[in-house]
GROMACS .gro file of C-alpha atoms in nm:
model
  296
    1MET     CA    1  -6.551  -4.192   9.245
    2VAL     CA    2  -6.683  -4.165   8.874
    3ARG     CA    3  -6.501  -3.827   8.836
    4PHE     CA    4  -6.184  -3.969   8.980
    5LEU     CA    5  -6.162  -4.277   8.732
    6ILE     CA    6  -6.241  -4.017   8.432
    7ILE     CA    7  -5.971  -3.790   8.538
    8LYS     CA    8  -5.718  -4.101   8.565
    9LEU     CA    9  -5.840  -4.258   8.231
   10ASN     CA   10  -5.762  -3.895   8.088
   11LYS     CA   11  -5.424  -3.891   8.226
   12VAL     CA   12  -5.373  -4.211   8.073
   13TRP     CA   13  -5.474  -4.137   7.743
   14ILE     CA   14  -5.267  -3.814   7.769
   15CYS     CA   15  -4.946  -4.036   7.845
   16LEU     CA   16  -5.020  -4.256   7.564
   17LEU     CA   17  -5.070  -3.994   7.308
   18VAL     CA   18  -4.742  -3.848   7.445
   19ALA     CA   19  -4.543  -4.129   7.417
   20CYS     CA   20  -4.699  -4.223   7.043
   21VAL     CA   21  -4.563  -3.886   6.929
   22ILE     CA   22  -4.193  -3.918   7.107
   23ALA     CA   23  -4.175  -4.257   6.914
   24ALA     CA   24  -4.283  -4.110   6.593
   25LEU     CA   25  -4.049  -3.847   6.627
   26ILE     CA   26  -3.773  -4.078   6.692
   27GLY     CA   27  -3.878  -4.309   6.425
   28VAL     CA   28  -3.844  -4.008   6.168
   29GLN     CA   29  -3.515  -3.920   6.298
   30CYS     CA   30  -3.388  -4.254   6.281
   31THR     CA   31  -3.503  -4.271   5.940
   32ILE     CA   32  -3.327  -3.970   5.846
   33ALA     CA   33  -2.999  -4.078   6.034
   34THR     CA   34  -3.018  -4.410   5.891
   35HIS     CA   35  -3.053  -4.234   5.523
   36ALA     CA   36  -2.784  -3.997   5.575
   37PHE     CA   37  -2.557  -4.290   5.677
   38LEU     CA   38  -2.615  -4.492   5.396
   39VAL     CA   39  -2.545  -4.232   5.163
   40ASN     CA   40  -2.235  -4.158   5.329
   41LYS     CA   41  -2.137  -4.518   5.310
   42GLY     CA   42  -2.207  -4.470   4.918
   43ILE     CA   43  -2.518  -4.705   4.983
   44GLN     CA   44  -2.811  -4.594   4.753
   45THR     CA   45  -3.144  -4.586   4.893
   46GLY     CA   46  -3.481  -4.545   4.712
   47LYS     CA   47  -3.616  -4.648   4.409
   48ALA     CA   48  -3.381  -4.661   4.099
   49LEU     CA   49  -3.503  -4.413   3.800
   50PRO     CA   50  -3.261  -4.414   3.492
   51ILE     CA   51  -3.330  -4.133   3.255
   52ILE     CA   52  -3.219  -4.144   2.868
   53MET     CA   53  -3.163  -3.821   2.714
   54TYR     CA   54  -3.224  -3.795   2.320
   55HIS     CA   55  -3.202  -3.505   2.119
   56GLN     CA   56  -3.261  -3.503   1.745
   57VAL     CA   57  -3.380  -3.832   1.530
   58GLN     CA   58  -3.302  -3.835   1.189
   59LYS     CA   59  -3.331  -4.118   0.898
   60ASP     CA   60  -3.001  -4.000   0.734
   61ALA     CA   61  -2.765  -4.248   0.936
   62SER     CA   62  -2.466  -4.053   0.789
   63ARG     CA   63  -2.606  -3.752   1.032
   64ALA     CA   64  -2.575  -3.967   1.331
   65GLY     CA   65  -2.357  -3.845   1.597
   66ASP     CA   66  -2.334  -3.742   1.985
   67TYR     CA   67  -2.656  -3.595   1.935
   68VAL     CA   68  -2.849  -3.754   1.657
   69VAL     CA   69  -2.976  -4.117   1.627
   70THR     CA   70  -3.173  -4.278   1.352
   71PRO     CA   71  -3.533  -4.372   1.463
   72GLN     CA   72  -3.405  -4.763   1.431
   73THR     CA   73  -3.181  -4.682   1.688
   74PHE     CA   74  -3.480  -4.536   1.891
   75GLN     CA   75  -3.699  -4.838   1.830
   76GLN     CA   76  -3.457  -5.079   1.926
   77ASP     CA   77  -3.382  -4.903   2.246
   78LEU     CA   78  -3.745  -4.911   2.327
   79ASP     CA   79  -3.762  -5.281   2.247
   80TYR     CA   80  -3.446  -5.347   2.454
   81ILE     CA   81  -3.614  -5.131   2.752
   82LEU     CA   82  -3.940  -5.318   2.739
   83GLN     CA   83  -3.743  -5.641   2.725
   84GLN     CA   84  -3.531  -5.572   3.021
   85GLY     CA   85  -3.872  -5.536   3.219
   86TYR     CA   86  -3.851  -5.121   3.228
   87THR     CA   87  -4.178  -4.909   3.206
   88PRO     CA   88  -4.131  -4.567   3.051
   89VAL     CA   89  -4.289  -4.292   3.297
   90THR     CA   90  -4.329  -3.938   3.274
   91VAL     CA   91  -4.178  -3.684   3.521
   92THR     CA   92  -4.522  -3.592   3.660
   93GLU     CA   93  -4.557  -3.948   3.766
   94VAL     CA   94  -4.221  -3.945   3.961
   95ILE     CA   95  -4.314  -3.620   4.123
   96ASP     CA   96  -4.674  -3.774   4.261
   97TYR     CA   97  -4.450  -4.071   4.356
   98VAL     CA   98  -4.263  -3.826   4.588
   99TYR     CA   99  -4.526  -3.573   4.692
  100ASN     CA  100  -4.826  -3.785   4.696
  101GLN     CA  101  -4.689  -4.128   4.763
  102LYS     CA  102  -4.851  -4.249   4.430
  103SER     CA  103  -4.721  -4.577   4.303
  104LEU     CA  104  -4.475  -4.646   4.037
  105PRO     CA  105  -4.375  -4.910   3.806
  106GLU     CA  106  -4.132  -5.176   3.964
  107LYS     CA  107  -3.875  -5.087   3.712
  108PRO     CA  108  -3.928  -4.699   3.592
  109ILE     CA  109  -3.767  -4.527   3.332
  110ILE     CA  110  -3.797  -4.183   3.174
  111LEU     CA  111  -3.741  -4.138   2.800
  112SER     CA  112  -3.650  -3.765   2.760
  113PHE     CA  113  -3.615  -3.551   2.449
  114ASP     CA  114  -3.463  -3.216   2.455
  115ASP     CA  115  -3.515  -2.931   2.228
  116GLY     CA  116  -3.834  -2.977   2.054
  117TYR     CA  117  -3.733  -3.087   1.697
  118GLU     CA  118  -4.004  -3.165   1.439
  119SER     CA  119  -3.824  -3.515   1.405
  120PHE     CA  120  -3.998  -3.610   1.721
  121TYR     CA  121  -4.321  -3.551   1.583
  122SER     CA  122  -4.245  -3.730   1.263
  123TYR     CA  123  -4.068  -4.027   1.399
  124VAL     CA  124  -4.083  -4.096   1.758
  125TYR     CA  125  -4.438  -3.995   1.824
  126PRO     CA  126  -4.560  -4.243   1.577
  127ILE     CA  127  -4.347  -4.521   1.762
  128LEU     CA  128  -4.500  -4.446   2.104
  129LYS     CA  129  -4.859  -4.432   1.980
  130GLU     CA  130  -4.762  -4.822   1.837
  131ARG     CA  131  -4.630  -4.930   2.139
  132ASN     CA  132  -4.831  -4.733   2.406
  133VAL     CA  133  -4.524  -4.579   2.569
  134LYS     CA  134  -4.467  -4.246   2.716
  135ALA     CA  135  -4.193  -3.995   2.668
  136VAL     CA  136  -4.103  -3.617   2.764
  137LEU     CA  137  -4.048  -3.358   2.534
  138SER     CA  138  -3.883  -3.055   2.634
  139ILE     CA  139  -3.912  -2.774   2.413
  140ILE     CA  140  -3.759  -2.435   2.329
  141GLY     CA  141  -4.036  -2.179   2.315
  142VAL     CA  142  -3.875  -1.941   2.071
  143ASN     CA  143  -3.832  -2.216   1.827
  144THR     CA  144  -4.185  -2.350   1.853
  145GLU     CA  145  -4.329  -2.000   1.823
  146GLN     CA  146  -4.130  -1.933   1.530
  147TYR     CA  147  -4.214  -2.260   1.351
  148SER     CA  148  -4.574  -2.222   1.449
  149GLN     CA  149  -4.593  -1.885   1.264
  150MET     CA  150  -4.418  -2.015   0.930
  151ASP     CA  151  -4.508  -2.277   0.673
  152ASP     CA  152  -4.148  -2.468   0.668
  153HIS     CA  153  -4.165  -2.813   0.810
  154ASN     CA  154  -3.850  -2.940   0.714
  155VAL     CA  155  -3.778  -3.236   0.956
  156SER     CA  156  -3.419  -3.204   0.922
  157TYR     CA  157  -3.414  -2.865   1.135
  158SER     CA  158  -3.764  -2.766   1.217
  159HIS     CA  159  -3.917  -2.768   1.559
  160VAL     CA  160  -4.265  -2.872   1.648
  161THR     CA  161  -4.545  -2.621   1.628
  162PHE     CA  162  -4.826  -2.557   1.888
  163ASP     CA  163  -5.085  -2.765   1.703
  164GLU     CA  164  -4.840  -3.057   1.691
  165ILE     CA  165  -4.780  -2.995   2.072
  166CYS     CA  166  -5.167  -2.982   2.143
  167GLU     CA  167  -5.196  -3.317   1.965
  168MET     CA  168  -4.928  -3.516   2.145
  169HIS     CA  169  -5.033  -3.360   2.493
  170ALA     CA  170  -5.399  -3.490   2.422
  171SER     CA  171  -5.299  -3.822   2.355
  172GLY     CA  172  -5.148  -3.884   2.711
  173LEU     CA  173  -4.826  -4.032   2.585
  174VAL     CA  174  -4.608  -3.711   2.528
  175GLU     CA  175  -4.556  -3.502   2.858
  176ILE     CA  176  -4.446  -3.126   2.759
  177GLN     CA  177  -4.176  -2.966   2.957
  178ASN     CA  178  -3.997  -2.636   2.976
  179HIS     CA  179  -3.651  -2.614   2.797
  180SER     CA  180  -3.635  -2.232   2.828
  181TYR     CA  181  -3.811  -1.957   2.599
  182ASN     CA  182  -3.469  -1.847   2.460
  183MET     CA  183  -3.181  -1.947   2.672
  184HIS     CA  184  -3.109  -2.214   2.480
  185LYS     CA  185  -2.810  -2.060   2.303
  186GLN     CA  186  -2.408  -2.001   2.366
  187SER     CA  187  -2.394  -1.645   2.276
  188GLY     CA  188  -2.388  -1.399   2.537
  189ARG     CA  189  -2.556  -1.586   2.823
  190LEU     CA  190  -2.444  -1.960   2.807
  191GLY     CA  191  -2.792  -2.162   2.883
  192ALA     CA  192  -2.951  -2.035   3.199
  193GLN     CA  193  -2.567  -1.944   3.371
  194ARG     CA  194  -2.557  -1.583   3.526
  195LEU     CA  195  -2.351  -1.311   3.331
  196GLU     CA  196  -2.042  -1.155   3.449
  197GLY     CA  197  -2.133  -0.915   3.695
  198GLU     CA  198  -2.491  -0.991   3.719
  199THR     CA  199  -2.657  -0.918   4.058
  200ASP     CA  200  -2.888  -1.172   4.235
  201GLU     CA  201  -3.193  -0.969   4.124
  202GLU     CA  202  -3.107  -0.889   3.769
  203TYR     CA  203  -3.052  -1.259   3.751
  204ARG     CA  204  -3.388  -1.374   3.916
  205GLN     CA  205  -3.570  -1.107   3.698
  206ALA     CA  206  -3.389  -1.243   3.373
  207LEU     CA  207  -3.473  -1.626   3.437
  208THR     CA  208  -3.787  -1.584   3.562
  209GLN     CA  209  -3.919  -1.378   3.239
  210ASP     CA  210  -3.766  -1.640   3.029
  211ILE     CA  211  -3.932  -1.920   3.207
  212VAL     CA  212  -4.258  -1.751   3.261
  213LYS     CA  213  -4.297  -1.642   2.889
  214LEU     CA  214  -4.301  -2.013   2.778
  215GLN     CA  215  -4.506  -2.121   3.053
  216THR     CA  216  -4.752  -1.859   2.938
  217LEU     CA  217  -4.745  -1.959   2.560
  218LEU     CA  218  -4.807  -2.310   2.642
  219GLN     CA  219  -5.115  -2.238   2.870
  220GLU     CA  220  -5.242  -2.000   2.616
  221HIS     CA  221  -5.224  -2.262   2.309
  222CYS     CA  222  -5.239  -2.586   2.448
  223ASN     CA  223  -5.381  -2.551   2.850
  224ILE     CA  224  -5.024  -2.725   2.923
  225THR     CA  225  -4.846  -2.610   3.284
  226PRO     CA  226  -4.509  -2.762   3.277
  227ASN     CA  227  -4.389  -2.865   3.611
  228THR     CA  228  -3.985  -2.960   3.521
  229TYR     CA  229  -3.731  -2.757   3.383
  230ALA     CA  230  -3.466  -2.891   3.165
  231TYR     CA  231  -3.147  -2.679   3.200
  232PRO     CA  232  -3.007  -2.565   2.868
  233PHE     CA  233  -2.710  -2.737   2.801
  234GLY     CA  234  -2.722  -2.834   3.183
  235ARG     CA  235  -2.599  -2.479   3.265
  236ILE     CA  236  -2.736  -2.278   3.564
  237GLY     CA  237  -2.615  -2.034   3.765
  238LYS     CA  238  -2.616  -1.976   4.171
  239GLY     CA  239  -2.958  -1.959   4.303
  240ALA     CA  240  -3.122  -2.098   3.986
  241LYS     CA  241  -3.249  -2.391   4.165
  242ASN     CA  242  -3.429  -2.170   4.423
  243ILE     CA  243  -3.583  -1.953   4.153
  244ILE     CA  244  -3.699  -2.219   3.941
  245ALA     CA  245  -3.858  -2.372   4.264
  246SER     CA  246  -4.033  -2.026   4.318
  247LEU     CA  247  -4.184  -2.055   4.002
  248GLY     CA  248  -4.387  -2.371   4.101
  249PHE     CA  249  -4.178  -2.614   3.943
  250LYS     CA  250  -4.103  -2.958   4.136
  251ALA     CA  251  -3.835  -3.119   3.930
  252CYS     CA  252  -3.540  -2.999   3.689
  253LEU     CA  253  -3.339  -3.201   3.431
  254SER     CA  254  -2.979  -3.185   3.439
  255CYS     CA  255  -2.722  -3.310   3.180
  256GLU     CA  256  -2.485  -3.487   3.465
  257GLU     CA  257  -2.474  -3.902   3.401
  258GLY     CA  258  -2.595  -4.145   3.656
  259ILE     CA  259  -2.851  -4.312   3.819
  260ASN     CA  260  -3.167  -4.107   4.047
  261TYR     CA  261  -3.256  -4.277   4.362
  262ILE     CA  262  -3.611  -4.150   4.441
  263GLY     CA  263  -3.741  -4.155   4.804
  264GLY     CA  264  -3.950  -3.930   5.011
  265ASP     CA  265  -3.692  -3.627   4.936
  266PRO     CA  266  -3.840  -3.348   4.722
  267GLU     CA  267  -3.496  -3.216   4.667
  268THR     CA  268  -3.365  -3.530   4.501
  269LEU     CA  269  -3.629  -3.392   4.191
  270MET     CA  270  -3.419  -3.082   4.161
  271HIS     CA  271  -3.123  -3.217   3.946
  272LEU     CA  272  -3.209  -3.531   3.792
  273LYS     CA  273  -2.917  -3.707   3.627
  274ARG     CA  274  -2.952  -3.842   3.237
  275TYR     CA  275  -2.730  -4.027   3.020
  276ASN     CA  276  -2.721  -3.893   2.674
  277ARG     CA  277  -2.803  -4.125   2.384
  278ALA     CA  278  -2.541  -4.082   2.125
  279SER     CA  279  -2.519  -4.316   1.803
  280GLY     CA  280  -2.223  -4.570   1.775
  281LYS     CA  281  -2.339  -4.840   2.006
  282SER     CA  282  -2.587  -5.102   2.020
  283SER     CA  283  -2.911  -5.081   2.260
  284GLU     CA  284  -2.769  -5.378   2.443
  285GLU     CA  285  -2.402  -5.216   2.491
  286PHE     CA  286  -2.572  -4.861   2.578
  287LEU     CA  287  -2.844  -4.939   2.789
  288GLY     CA  288  -2.711  -5.277   2.920
  289ALA     CA  289  -2.419  -5.072   3.075
  290ILE     CA  290  -2.671  -4.817   3.264
  291PHE     CA  291  -2.913  -5.120   3.386
  292SER     CA  292  -2.602  -5.284   3.523
  293LYS     CA  293  -2.536  -4.959   3.754
  294ILE     CA  294  -2.869  -5.084   3.948
  295THR     CA  295  -2.843  -5.441   3.927
  296GLY     CA  296  -2.488  -5.469   4.021
   0.00000   0.00000   0.00000
């Protein structure tokens, strides 16, 4: 009798377990289907993440243009961003949100700086320290290597050195990322695009060697291993994302404009959109237009 009851109870538990598994699977399928339906209807899901893309920063306002802003402009941008309740975060924090279910601020934003100009160290880094704010700096390896070996630190054109990178990384305020070792050029290969007639294997080797060279330099000099790749000029070739992912990268920064909506899908991190910050507009005009896309 006791044995019969035990067998019967075991069957009940097994039935309950199977029912739970089926329910869970249905729930996952419903979630995926719902997400696909909403996206198809143009309804965005996930946490909104605007990313601002800066390049060169110069005090001389006459040099301001599509890719150059003054320190005052950046300071005003930062003031406006904070006033609107946004919190600057790193890409790693966003990666942890997606992969490890870590929390993000209610209104996250990424302040990204491309190319690794020394003006970032001279003008932007002090502002970050003063306000205790984070930013992302994607460097070009060949330029950092060059200026680390010479005594030429003209803030008008020079690039950050490994010593400066180590210092900023140690502060916890500046996240260093990979902007290629030597593919940020327009002669021959345009950015990380394929060359005409280049085979899959030839392209894989070229892209891998370039990316790994900068990864190795940053690891050797500052014990840094970037997890994000910023496409040079926003250009990549067919198959590049898979190659980059195979090297351990979890995210990529593009030059396509738009708001990112981050959920549980890691694929959304491999083509993060950014808004280029050119001069000529006030912080309220430039940033207000971006934030309005989120609030409606």
